[in-house]
mmCIF file of C-alpha atoms in Angstrom:
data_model
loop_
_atom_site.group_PDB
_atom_site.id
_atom_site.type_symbol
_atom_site.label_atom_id
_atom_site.label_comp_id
_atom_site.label_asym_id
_atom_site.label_seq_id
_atom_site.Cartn_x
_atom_site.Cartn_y
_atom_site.Cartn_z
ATOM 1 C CA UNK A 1 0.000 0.000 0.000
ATOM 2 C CA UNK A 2 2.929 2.623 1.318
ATOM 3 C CA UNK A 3 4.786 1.470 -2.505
ATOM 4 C CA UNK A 4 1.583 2.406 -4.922
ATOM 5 C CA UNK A 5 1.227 5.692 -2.357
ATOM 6 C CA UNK A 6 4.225 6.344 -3.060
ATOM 7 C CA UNK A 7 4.500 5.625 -6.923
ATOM 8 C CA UNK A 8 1.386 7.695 -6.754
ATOM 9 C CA UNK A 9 2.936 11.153 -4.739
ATOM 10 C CA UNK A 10 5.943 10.505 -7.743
ATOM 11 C CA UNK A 11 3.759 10.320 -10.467
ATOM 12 C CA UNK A 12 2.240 13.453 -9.318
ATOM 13 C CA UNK A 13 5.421 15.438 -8.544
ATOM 14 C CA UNK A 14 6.396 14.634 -11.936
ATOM 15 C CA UNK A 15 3.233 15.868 -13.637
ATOM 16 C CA UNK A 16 3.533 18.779 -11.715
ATOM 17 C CA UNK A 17 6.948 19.295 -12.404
ATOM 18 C CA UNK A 18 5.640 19.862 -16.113
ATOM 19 C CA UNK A 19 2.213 21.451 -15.803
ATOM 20 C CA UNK A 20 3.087 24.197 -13.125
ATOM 21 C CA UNK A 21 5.896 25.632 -15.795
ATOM 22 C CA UNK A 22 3.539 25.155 -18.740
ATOM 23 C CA UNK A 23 0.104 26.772 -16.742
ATOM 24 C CA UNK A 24 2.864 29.955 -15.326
ATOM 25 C CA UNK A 25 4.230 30.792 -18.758
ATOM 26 C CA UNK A 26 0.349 30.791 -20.255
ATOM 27 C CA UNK A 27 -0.409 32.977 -16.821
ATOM 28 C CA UNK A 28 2.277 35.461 -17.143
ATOM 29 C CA UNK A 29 1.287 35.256 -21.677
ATOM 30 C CA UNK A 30 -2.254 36.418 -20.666
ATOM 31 C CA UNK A 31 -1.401 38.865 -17.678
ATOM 32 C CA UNK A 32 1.376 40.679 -19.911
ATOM 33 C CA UNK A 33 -1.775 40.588 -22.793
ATOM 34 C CA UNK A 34 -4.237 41.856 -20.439
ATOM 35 C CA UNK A 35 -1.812 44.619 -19.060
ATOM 36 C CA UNK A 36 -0.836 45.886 -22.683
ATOM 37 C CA UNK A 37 -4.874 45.293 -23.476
ATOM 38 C CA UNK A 38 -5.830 48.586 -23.989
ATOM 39 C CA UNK A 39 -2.683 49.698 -26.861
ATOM 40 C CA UNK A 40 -3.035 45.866 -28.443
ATOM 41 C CA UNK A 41 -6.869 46.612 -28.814
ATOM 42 C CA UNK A 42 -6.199 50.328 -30.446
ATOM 43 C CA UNK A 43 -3.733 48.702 -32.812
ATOM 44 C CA UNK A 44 -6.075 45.956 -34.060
ATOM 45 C CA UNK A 45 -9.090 48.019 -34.006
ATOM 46 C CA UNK A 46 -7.462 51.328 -35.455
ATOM 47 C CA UNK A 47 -9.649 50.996 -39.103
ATOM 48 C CA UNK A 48 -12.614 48.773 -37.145
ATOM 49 C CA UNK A 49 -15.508 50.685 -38.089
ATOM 50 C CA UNK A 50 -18.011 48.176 -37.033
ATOM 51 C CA UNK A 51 -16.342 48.153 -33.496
ATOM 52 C CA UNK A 52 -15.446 51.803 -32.457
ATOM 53 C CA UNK A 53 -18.558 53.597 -34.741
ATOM 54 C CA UNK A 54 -21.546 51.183 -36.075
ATOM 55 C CA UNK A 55 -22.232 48.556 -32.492
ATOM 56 C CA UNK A 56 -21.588 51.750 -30.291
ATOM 57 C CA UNK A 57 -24.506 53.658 -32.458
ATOM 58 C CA UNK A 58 -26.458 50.761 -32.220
ATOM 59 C CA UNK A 59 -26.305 50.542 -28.435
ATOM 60 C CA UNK A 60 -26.980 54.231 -28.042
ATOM 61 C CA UNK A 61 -29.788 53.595 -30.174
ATOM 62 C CA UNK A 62 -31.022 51.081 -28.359
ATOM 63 C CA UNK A 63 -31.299 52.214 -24.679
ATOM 64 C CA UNK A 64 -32.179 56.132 -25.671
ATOM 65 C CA UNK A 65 -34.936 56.402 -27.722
ATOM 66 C CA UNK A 66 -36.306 59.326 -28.528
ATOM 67 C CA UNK A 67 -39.534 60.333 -27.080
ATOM 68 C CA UNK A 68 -42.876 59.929 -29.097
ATOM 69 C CA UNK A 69 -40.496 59.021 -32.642
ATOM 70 C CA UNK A 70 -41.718 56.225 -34.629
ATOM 71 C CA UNK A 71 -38.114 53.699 -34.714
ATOM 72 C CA UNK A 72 -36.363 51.798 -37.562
ATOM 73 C CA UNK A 73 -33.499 50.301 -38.740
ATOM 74 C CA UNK A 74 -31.817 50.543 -42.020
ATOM 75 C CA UNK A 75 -29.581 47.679 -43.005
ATOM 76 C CA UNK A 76 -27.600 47.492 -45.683
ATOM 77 C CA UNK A 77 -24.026 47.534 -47.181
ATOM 78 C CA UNK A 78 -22.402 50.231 -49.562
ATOM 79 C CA UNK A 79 -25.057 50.216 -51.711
ATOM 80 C CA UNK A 80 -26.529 52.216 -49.232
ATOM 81 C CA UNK A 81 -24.004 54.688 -48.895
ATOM 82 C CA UNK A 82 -23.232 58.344 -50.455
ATOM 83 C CA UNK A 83 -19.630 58.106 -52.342
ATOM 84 C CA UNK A 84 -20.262 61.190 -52.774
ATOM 85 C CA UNK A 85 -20.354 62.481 -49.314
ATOM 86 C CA UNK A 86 -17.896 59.670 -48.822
ATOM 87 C CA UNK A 87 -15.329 61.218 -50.963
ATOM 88 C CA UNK A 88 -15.823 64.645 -49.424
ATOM 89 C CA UNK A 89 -14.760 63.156 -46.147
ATOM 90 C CA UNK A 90 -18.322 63.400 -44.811
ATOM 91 C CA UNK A 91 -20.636 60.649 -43.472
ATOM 92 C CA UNK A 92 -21.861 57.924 -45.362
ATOM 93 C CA UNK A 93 -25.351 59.168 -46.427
ATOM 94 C CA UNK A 94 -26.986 58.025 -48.800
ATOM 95 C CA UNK A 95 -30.524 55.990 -48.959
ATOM 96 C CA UNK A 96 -31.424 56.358 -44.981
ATOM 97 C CA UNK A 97 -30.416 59.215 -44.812
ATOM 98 C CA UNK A 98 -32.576 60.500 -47.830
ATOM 99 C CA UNK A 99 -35.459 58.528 -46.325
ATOM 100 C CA UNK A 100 -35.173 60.247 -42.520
ATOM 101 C CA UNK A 101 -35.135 63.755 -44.082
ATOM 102 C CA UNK A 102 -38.366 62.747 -46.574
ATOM 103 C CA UNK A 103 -40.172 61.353 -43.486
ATOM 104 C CA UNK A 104 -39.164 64.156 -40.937
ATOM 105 C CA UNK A 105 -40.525 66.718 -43.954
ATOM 106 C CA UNK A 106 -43.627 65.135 -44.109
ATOM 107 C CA UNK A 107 -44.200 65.883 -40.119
ATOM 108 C CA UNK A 108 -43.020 62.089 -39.090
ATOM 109 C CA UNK A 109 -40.982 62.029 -35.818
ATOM 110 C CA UNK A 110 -38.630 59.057 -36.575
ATOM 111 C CA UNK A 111 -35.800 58.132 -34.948
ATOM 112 C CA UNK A 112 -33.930 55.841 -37.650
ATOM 113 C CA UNK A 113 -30.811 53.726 -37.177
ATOM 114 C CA UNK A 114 -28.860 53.380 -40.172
ATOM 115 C CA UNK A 115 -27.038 49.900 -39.302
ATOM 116 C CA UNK A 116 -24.867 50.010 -42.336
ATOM 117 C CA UNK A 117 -21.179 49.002 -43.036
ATOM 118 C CA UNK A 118 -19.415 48.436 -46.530
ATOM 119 C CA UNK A 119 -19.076 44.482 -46.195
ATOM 120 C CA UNK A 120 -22.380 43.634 -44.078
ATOM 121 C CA UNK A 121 -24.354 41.172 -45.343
ATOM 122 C CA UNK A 122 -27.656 39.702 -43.704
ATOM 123 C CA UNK A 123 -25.513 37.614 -41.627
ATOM 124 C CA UNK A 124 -24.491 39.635 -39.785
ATOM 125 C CA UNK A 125 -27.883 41.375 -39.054
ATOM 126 C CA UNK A 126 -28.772 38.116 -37.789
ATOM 127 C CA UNK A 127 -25.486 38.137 -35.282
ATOM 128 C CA UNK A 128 -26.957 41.823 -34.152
ATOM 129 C CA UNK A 129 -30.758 40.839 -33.963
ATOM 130 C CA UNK A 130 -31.308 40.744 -30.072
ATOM 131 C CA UNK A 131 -29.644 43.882 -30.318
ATOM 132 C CA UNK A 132 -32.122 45.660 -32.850
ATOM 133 C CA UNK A 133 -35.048 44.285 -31.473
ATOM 134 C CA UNK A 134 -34.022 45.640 -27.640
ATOM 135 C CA UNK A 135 -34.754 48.865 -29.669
ATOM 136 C CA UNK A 136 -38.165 48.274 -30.184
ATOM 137 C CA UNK A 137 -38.336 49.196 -33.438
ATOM 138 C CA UNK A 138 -41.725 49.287 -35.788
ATOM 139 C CA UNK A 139 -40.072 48.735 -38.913
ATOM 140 C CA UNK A 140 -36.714 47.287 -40.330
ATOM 141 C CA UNK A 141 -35.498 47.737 -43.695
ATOM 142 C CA UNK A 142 -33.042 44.996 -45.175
ATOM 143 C CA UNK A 143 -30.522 46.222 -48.164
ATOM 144 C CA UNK A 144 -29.567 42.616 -50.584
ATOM 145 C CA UNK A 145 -27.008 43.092 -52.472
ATOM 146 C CA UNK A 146 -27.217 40.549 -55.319
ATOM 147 C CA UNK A 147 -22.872 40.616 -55.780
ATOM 148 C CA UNK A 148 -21.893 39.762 -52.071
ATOM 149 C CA UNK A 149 -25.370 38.158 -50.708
ATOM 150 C CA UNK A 150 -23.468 34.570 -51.259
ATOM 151 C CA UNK A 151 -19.782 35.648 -51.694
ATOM 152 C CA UNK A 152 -17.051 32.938 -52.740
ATOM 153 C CA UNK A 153 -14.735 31.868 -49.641
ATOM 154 C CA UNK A 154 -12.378 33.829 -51.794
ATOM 155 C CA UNK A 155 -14.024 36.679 -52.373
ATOM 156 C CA UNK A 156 -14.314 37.918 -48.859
ATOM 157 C CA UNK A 157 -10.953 38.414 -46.470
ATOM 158 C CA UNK A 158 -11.516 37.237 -42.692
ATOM 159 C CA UNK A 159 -11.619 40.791 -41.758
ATOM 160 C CA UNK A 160 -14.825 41.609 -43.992
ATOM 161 C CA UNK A 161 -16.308 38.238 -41.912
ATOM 162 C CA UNK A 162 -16.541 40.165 -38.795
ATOM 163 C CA UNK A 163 -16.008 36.791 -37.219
ATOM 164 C CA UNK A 164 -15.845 38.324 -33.246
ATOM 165 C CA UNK A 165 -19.492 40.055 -34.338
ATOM 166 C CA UNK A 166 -20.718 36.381 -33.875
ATOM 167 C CA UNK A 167 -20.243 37.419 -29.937
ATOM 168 C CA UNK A 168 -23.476 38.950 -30.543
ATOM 169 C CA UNK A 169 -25.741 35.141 -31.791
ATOM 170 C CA UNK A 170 -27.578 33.749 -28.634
ATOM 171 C CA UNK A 171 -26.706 30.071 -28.240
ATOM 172 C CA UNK A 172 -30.648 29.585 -29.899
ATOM 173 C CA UNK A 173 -29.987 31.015 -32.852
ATOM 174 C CA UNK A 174 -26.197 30.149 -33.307
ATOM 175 C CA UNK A 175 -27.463 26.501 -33.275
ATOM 176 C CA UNK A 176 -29.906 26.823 -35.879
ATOM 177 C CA UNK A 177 -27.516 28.541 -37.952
ATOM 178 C CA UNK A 178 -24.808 26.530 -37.612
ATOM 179 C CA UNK A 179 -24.443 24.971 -41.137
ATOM 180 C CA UNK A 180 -24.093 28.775 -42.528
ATOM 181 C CA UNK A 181 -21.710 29.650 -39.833
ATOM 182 C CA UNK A 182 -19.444 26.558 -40.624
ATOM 183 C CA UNK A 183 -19.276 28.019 -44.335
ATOM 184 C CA UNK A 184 -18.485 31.508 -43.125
ATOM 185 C CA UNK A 185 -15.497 29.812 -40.577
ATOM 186 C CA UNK A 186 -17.563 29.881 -37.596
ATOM 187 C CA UNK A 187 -16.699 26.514 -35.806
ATOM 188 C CA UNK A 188 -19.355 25.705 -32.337
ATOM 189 C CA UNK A 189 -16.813 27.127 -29.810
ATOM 190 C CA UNK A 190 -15.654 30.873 -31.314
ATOM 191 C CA UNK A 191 -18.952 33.269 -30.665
ATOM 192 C CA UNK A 192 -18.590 31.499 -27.005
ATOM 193 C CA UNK A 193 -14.822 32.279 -26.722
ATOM 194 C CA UNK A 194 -15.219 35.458 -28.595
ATOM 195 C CA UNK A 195 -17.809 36.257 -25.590
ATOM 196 C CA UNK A 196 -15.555 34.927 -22.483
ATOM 197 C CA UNK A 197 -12.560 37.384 -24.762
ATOM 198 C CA UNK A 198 -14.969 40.548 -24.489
ATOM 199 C CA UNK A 199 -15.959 39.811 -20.928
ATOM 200 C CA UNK A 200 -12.057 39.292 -19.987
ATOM 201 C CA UNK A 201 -11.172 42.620 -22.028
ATOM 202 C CA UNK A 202 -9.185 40.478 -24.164
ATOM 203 C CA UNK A 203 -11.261 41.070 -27.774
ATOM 204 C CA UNK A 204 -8.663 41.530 -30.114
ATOM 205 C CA UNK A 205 -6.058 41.454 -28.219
ATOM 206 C CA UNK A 206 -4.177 38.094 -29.845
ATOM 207 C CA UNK A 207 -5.110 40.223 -33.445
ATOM 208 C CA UNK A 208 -3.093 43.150 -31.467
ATOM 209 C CA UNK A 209 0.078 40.985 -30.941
ATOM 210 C CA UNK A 210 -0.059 39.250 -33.826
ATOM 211 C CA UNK A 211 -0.344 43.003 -35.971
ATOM 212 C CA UNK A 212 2.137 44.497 -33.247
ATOM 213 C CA UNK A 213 4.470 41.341 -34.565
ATOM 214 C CA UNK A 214 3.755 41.995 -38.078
ATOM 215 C CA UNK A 215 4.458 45.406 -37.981
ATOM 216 C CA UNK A 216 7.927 45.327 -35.974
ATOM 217 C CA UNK A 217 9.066 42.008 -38.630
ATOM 218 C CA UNK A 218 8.408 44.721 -41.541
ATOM 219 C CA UNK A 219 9.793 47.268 -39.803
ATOM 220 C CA UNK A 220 12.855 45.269 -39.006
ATOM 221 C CA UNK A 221 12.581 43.769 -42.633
ATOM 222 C CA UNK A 222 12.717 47.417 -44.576
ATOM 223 C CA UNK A 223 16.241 47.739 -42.145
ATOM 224 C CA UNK A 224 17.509 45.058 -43.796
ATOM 225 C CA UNK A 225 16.096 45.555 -47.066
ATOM 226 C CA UNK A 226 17.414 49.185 -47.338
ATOM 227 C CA UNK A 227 20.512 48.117 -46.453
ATOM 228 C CA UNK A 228 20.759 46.384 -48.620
ATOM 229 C CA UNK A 229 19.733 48.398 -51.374
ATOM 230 C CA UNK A 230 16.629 46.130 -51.951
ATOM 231 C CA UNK A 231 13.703 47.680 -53.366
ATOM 232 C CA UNK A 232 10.772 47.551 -51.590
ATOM 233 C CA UNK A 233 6.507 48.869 -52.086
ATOM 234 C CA UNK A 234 5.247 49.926 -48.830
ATOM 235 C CA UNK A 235 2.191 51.461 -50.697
ATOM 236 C CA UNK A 236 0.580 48.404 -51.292
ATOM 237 C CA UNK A 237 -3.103 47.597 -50.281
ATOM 238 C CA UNK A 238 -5.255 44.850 -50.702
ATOM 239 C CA UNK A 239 -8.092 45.363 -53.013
ATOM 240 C CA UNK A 240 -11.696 45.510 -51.445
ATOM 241 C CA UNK A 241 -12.896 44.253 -55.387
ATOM 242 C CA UNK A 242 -13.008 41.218 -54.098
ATOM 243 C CA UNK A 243 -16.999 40.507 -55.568
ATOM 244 C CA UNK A 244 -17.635 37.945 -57.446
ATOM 245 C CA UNK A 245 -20.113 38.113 -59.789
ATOM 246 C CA UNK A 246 -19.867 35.126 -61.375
ATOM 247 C CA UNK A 247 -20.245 32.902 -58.344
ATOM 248 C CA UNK A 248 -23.200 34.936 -57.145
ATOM 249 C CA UNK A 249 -25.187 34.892 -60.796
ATOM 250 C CA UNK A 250 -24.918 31.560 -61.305
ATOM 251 C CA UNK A 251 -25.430 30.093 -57.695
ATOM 252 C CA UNK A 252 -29.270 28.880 -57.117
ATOM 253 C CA UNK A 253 -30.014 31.728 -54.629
ATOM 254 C CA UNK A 254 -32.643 29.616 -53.012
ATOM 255 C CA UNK A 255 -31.187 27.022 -52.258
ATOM 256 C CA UNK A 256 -28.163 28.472 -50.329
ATOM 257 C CA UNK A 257 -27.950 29.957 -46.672
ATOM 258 C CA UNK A 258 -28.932 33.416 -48.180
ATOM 259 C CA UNK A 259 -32.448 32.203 -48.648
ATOM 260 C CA UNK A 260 -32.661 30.412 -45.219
ATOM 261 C CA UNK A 261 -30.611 33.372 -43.510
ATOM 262 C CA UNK A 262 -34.029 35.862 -44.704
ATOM 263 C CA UNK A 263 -36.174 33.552 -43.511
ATOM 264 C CA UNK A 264 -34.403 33.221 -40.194
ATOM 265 C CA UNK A 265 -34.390 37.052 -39.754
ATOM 266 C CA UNK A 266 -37.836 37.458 -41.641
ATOM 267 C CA UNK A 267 -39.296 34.938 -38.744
ATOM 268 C CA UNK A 268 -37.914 36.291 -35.728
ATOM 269 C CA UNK A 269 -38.767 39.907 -36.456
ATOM 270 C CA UNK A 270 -42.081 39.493 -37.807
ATOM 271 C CA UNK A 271 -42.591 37.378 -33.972
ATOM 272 C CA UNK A 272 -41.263 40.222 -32.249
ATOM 273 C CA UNK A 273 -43.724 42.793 -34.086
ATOM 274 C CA UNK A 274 -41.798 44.097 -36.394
ATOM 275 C CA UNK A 275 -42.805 45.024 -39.989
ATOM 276 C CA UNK A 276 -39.592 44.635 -42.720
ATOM 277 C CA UNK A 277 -38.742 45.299 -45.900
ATOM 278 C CA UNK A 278 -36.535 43.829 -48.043
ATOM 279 C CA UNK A 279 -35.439 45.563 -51.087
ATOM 280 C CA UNK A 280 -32.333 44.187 -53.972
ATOM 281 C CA UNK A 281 -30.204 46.677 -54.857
ATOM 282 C CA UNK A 282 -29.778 48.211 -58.503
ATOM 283 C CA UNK A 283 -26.720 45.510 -59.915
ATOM 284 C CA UNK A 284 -24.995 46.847 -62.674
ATOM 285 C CA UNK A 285 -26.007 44.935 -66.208
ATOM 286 C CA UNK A 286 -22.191 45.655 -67.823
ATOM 287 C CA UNK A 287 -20.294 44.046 -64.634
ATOM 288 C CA UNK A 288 -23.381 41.585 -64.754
ATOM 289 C CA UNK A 289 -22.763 40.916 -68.850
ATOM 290 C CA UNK A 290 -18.896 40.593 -68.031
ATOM 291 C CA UNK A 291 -19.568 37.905 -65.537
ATOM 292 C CA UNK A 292 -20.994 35.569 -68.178
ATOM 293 C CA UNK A 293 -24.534 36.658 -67.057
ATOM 294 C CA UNK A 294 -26.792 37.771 -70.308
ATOM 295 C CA UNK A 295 -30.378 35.769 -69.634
ATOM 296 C CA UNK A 296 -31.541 38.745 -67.848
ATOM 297 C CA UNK A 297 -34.985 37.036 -67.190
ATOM 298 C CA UNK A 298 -33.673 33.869 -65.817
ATOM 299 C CA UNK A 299 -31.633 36.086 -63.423
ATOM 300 C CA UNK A 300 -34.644 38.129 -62.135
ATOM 301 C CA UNK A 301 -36.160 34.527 -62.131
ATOM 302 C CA UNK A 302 -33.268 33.856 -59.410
ATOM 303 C CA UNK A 303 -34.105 36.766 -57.137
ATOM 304 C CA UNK A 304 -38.029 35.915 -57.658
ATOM 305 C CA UNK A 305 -37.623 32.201 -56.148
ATOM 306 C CA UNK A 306 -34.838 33.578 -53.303
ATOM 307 C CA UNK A 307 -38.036 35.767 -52.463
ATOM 308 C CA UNK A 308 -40.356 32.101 -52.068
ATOM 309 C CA UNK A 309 -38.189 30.316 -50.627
ATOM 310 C CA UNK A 310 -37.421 33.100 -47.701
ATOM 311 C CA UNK A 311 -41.152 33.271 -47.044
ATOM 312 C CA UNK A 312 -41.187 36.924 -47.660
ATOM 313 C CA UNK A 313 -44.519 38.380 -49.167
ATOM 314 C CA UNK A 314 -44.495 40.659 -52.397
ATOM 315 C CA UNK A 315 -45.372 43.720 -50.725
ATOM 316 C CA UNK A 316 -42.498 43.513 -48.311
ATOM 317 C CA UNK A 317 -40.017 42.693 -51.608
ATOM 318 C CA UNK A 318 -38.591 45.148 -53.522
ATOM 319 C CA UNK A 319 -36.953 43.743 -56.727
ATOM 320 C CA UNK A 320 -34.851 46.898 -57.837
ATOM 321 C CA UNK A 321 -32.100 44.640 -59.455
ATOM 322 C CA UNK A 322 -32.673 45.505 -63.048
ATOM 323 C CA UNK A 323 -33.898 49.125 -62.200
ATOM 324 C CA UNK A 324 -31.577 50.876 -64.096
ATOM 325 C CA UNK A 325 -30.266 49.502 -67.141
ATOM 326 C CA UNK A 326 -27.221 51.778 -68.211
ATOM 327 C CA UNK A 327 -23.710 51.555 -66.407
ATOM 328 C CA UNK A 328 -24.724 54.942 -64.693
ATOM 329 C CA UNK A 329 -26.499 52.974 -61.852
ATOM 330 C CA UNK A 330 -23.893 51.312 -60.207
ATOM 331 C CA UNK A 331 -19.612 51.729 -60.431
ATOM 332 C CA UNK A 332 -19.370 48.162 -59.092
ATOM 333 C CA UNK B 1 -16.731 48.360 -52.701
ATOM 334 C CA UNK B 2 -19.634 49.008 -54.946
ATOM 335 C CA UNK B 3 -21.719 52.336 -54.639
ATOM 336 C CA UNK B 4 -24.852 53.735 -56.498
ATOM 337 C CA UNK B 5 -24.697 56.816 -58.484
ATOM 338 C CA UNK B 6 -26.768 59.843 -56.410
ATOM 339 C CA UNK B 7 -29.725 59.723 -58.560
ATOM 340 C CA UNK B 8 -29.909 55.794 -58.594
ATOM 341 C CA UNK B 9 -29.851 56.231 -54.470
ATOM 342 C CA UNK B 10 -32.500 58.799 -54.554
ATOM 343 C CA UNK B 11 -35.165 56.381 -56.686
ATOM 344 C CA UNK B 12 -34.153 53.423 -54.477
ATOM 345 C CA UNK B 13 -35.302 55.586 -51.651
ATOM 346 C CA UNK B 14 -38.380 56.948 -53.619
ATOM 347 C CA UNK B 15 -39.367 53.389 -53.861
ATOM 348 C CA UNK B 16 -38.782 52.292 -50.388
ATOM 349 C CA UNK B 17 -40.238 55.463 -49.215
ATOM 350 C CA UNK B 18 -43.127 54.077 -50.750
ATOM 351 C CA UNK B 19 -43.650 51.087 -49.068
ATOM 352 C CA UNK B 20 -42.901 52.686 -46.057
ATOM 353 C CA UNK B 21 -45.219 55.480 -45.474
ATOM 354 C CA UNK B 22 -48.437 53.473 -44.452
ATOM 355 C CA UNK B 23 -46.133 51.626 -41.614
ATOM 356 C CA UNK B 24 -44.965 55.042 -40.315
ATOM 357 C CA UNK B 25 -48.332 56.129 -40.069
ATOM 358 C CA UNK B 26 -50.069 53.439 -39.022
ATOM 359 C CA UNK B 27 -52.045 52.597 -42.006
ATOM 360 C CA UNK B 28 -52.391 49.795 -44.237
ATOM 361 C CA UNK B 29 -50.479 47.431 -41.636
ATOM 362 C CA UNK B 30 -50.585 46.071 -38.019
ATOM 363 C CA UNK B 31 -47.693 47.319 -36.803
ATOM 364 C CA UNK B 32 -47.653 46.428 -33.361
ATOM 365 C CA UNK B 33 -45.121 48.759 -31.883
#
């Protein structure tokens, strides 16, 4: 009895000769993380709109309504948005904006979230849905856009997959979506660690070392590089023309996660009261003809059965895909 | 990043305007809030 006790008291020394080292070096990793939190976070969140402008608008939104104002929510991607007023270093304007000021001329008190972002898709309204509907609002308007509605895994980087929004999904709905979010990269455990992250003040921290990292090997790289008289293009950028056209023409809308996405969204706010429209944005016919797509009617035939099959009545579909017909309507 | 031209953004929100003037007043739908 003493000799298995005593195998036993070895065998655990041993272990914890090796696991004490291992758990103190992941201790002092995370407490030298969470004490630079607050620079690591700036660094990785420096061009994070969706962060620092669009889910703090949405929470102001939320909990301070104003008095008597009839509420809604615009969602919606660039299509929405003013280049215009973009390239003149203002706001993004554009369609909810033009809709506020025509409602607030016609005497309407509204108090009108526009929940819009460049790359948002109606995934993502569906990761920010408990948040809209804490709002209250009467009426929800839903921007498709017809080029990124089912992008290619290509198409879209991991940073336009605003994979820590998923923070936002309540285990309910994260579990019926759970095929799409496998396709988008969204295994069963990351909205749950993405949440324990946020509630540790470590969001974006490990994207903070690892950019922190990046930037001092390229900075240490250019030394080397200039001298050695190596040339060297610090200019370059990634392109955000990442859209694939031909991918989303040809793909079966219906049958895809965009279809069962609407319906998702379509069923939860009609249950919590809320009247929405969904409206496809103009697409323009040249980048449309140089994707291969030229049976115009088969195409609005697409859009027609995504409409069935996400349950969503004509009069709260707007079909404006062919609305224009010149390159005018759309530089994409 | 695509973008509509101004005027193509003002019918779009002609059109939605449309459809949305009977919720924001109350007619033609249930709204319940």
């Amino acid at each position: 009895m003493r000799a298995v006790t005593s195998a036993f008291a070895t065998n655990l020394r041993r272990t914890a000769e090796i696991a004490l080292p291992c758990l103190a070096t992941v201790l002092v990793a995370l407490g030298v993380a969470w004490w630079f939190r607050a620079p690591l976070v700036d660094k990785a969140t420096m061009a994070n709109k969706v962060d620092r402008v669009v889910l703090p608008a949405l929470e102001k939104w939320a909990t301070d309504p104003t008095p008597a104002a009839v509420r809604g929510v615009f969602f919606g991607d660039s299509l929405t948005m003013s280049l215009t007023s973009i390239g003149q270093g203002g706001s993004k304007h554009g369609v909810p904006v033009i809709v506020e000021k025509a409602l607030r001329d016609a005497g309407t008190e509204i108090d009108l979230l526009a929940l819009t972002h460049a790359a948002f898709r109606p995934l993502h309204l569906a990761y920010l849905l408990d948040d809209v509907l804490a709002g209250r609002p009467r009426f929800v308007v839903v921007e498709l856009n017809l080029r990124l509605i089912r992008p290619t895994r290509e198409a879209l980087s991991g940073a336009l997959r605003f994979l820590p929004l998923s923070r936002r999904l309540p285990l309910r709905r994260q579990l019926e979506m759970a095929p799409f979010l496998r396709e988008e990269g969204i295994g069963t455990l990351h909205p749950g660690v993405y949440r324990v992250q946020e509630a540790l003040s470590l969001l974006y921290v490990m994207d903070g070392i690892r950019i922190a990292g990046n930037d001092w090997m390229s900075a240490q790289s250019s030394r080397v590089e200039r001298a050695f008289g190596l040339a060297r293009r610090d200019n370059w950028l990634p392109s955000l023309e990442g859209n694939d056209d031909r991918g989303a023409s040809a793909s079966r809308l219906a049958d895809g996660p965009p279809a069962l996405i609407l319906q998702l969204l379509d069923r939860e706010l009609a249950a919590a009261g809320v009247w929405t429209l969904y409206y496809v944005s103009p697409v323009n016919p040249d980048a449309l003809a140089a994707a291969g797509v030229t049976d115009t009617a088969a195409f609005a035939a697409r859009v027609e059965e995504l409409r069935t099959a996400a349950g969503v009545p004509p009069e709260r579909w707007l079909d404006l895909h062919a609305m224009r017909r010149r390159a005018r309507s759309s530089t994409g | 990043m695509n973008h509509l031209h101004p005027s193509a953004l003002r019918t779009v929100a002609t059109k939605v305007l449309h459809r949305l003037r009977p919720v924001v007043s109350g007619r033609g739908v249930a709204p319940t809030r």
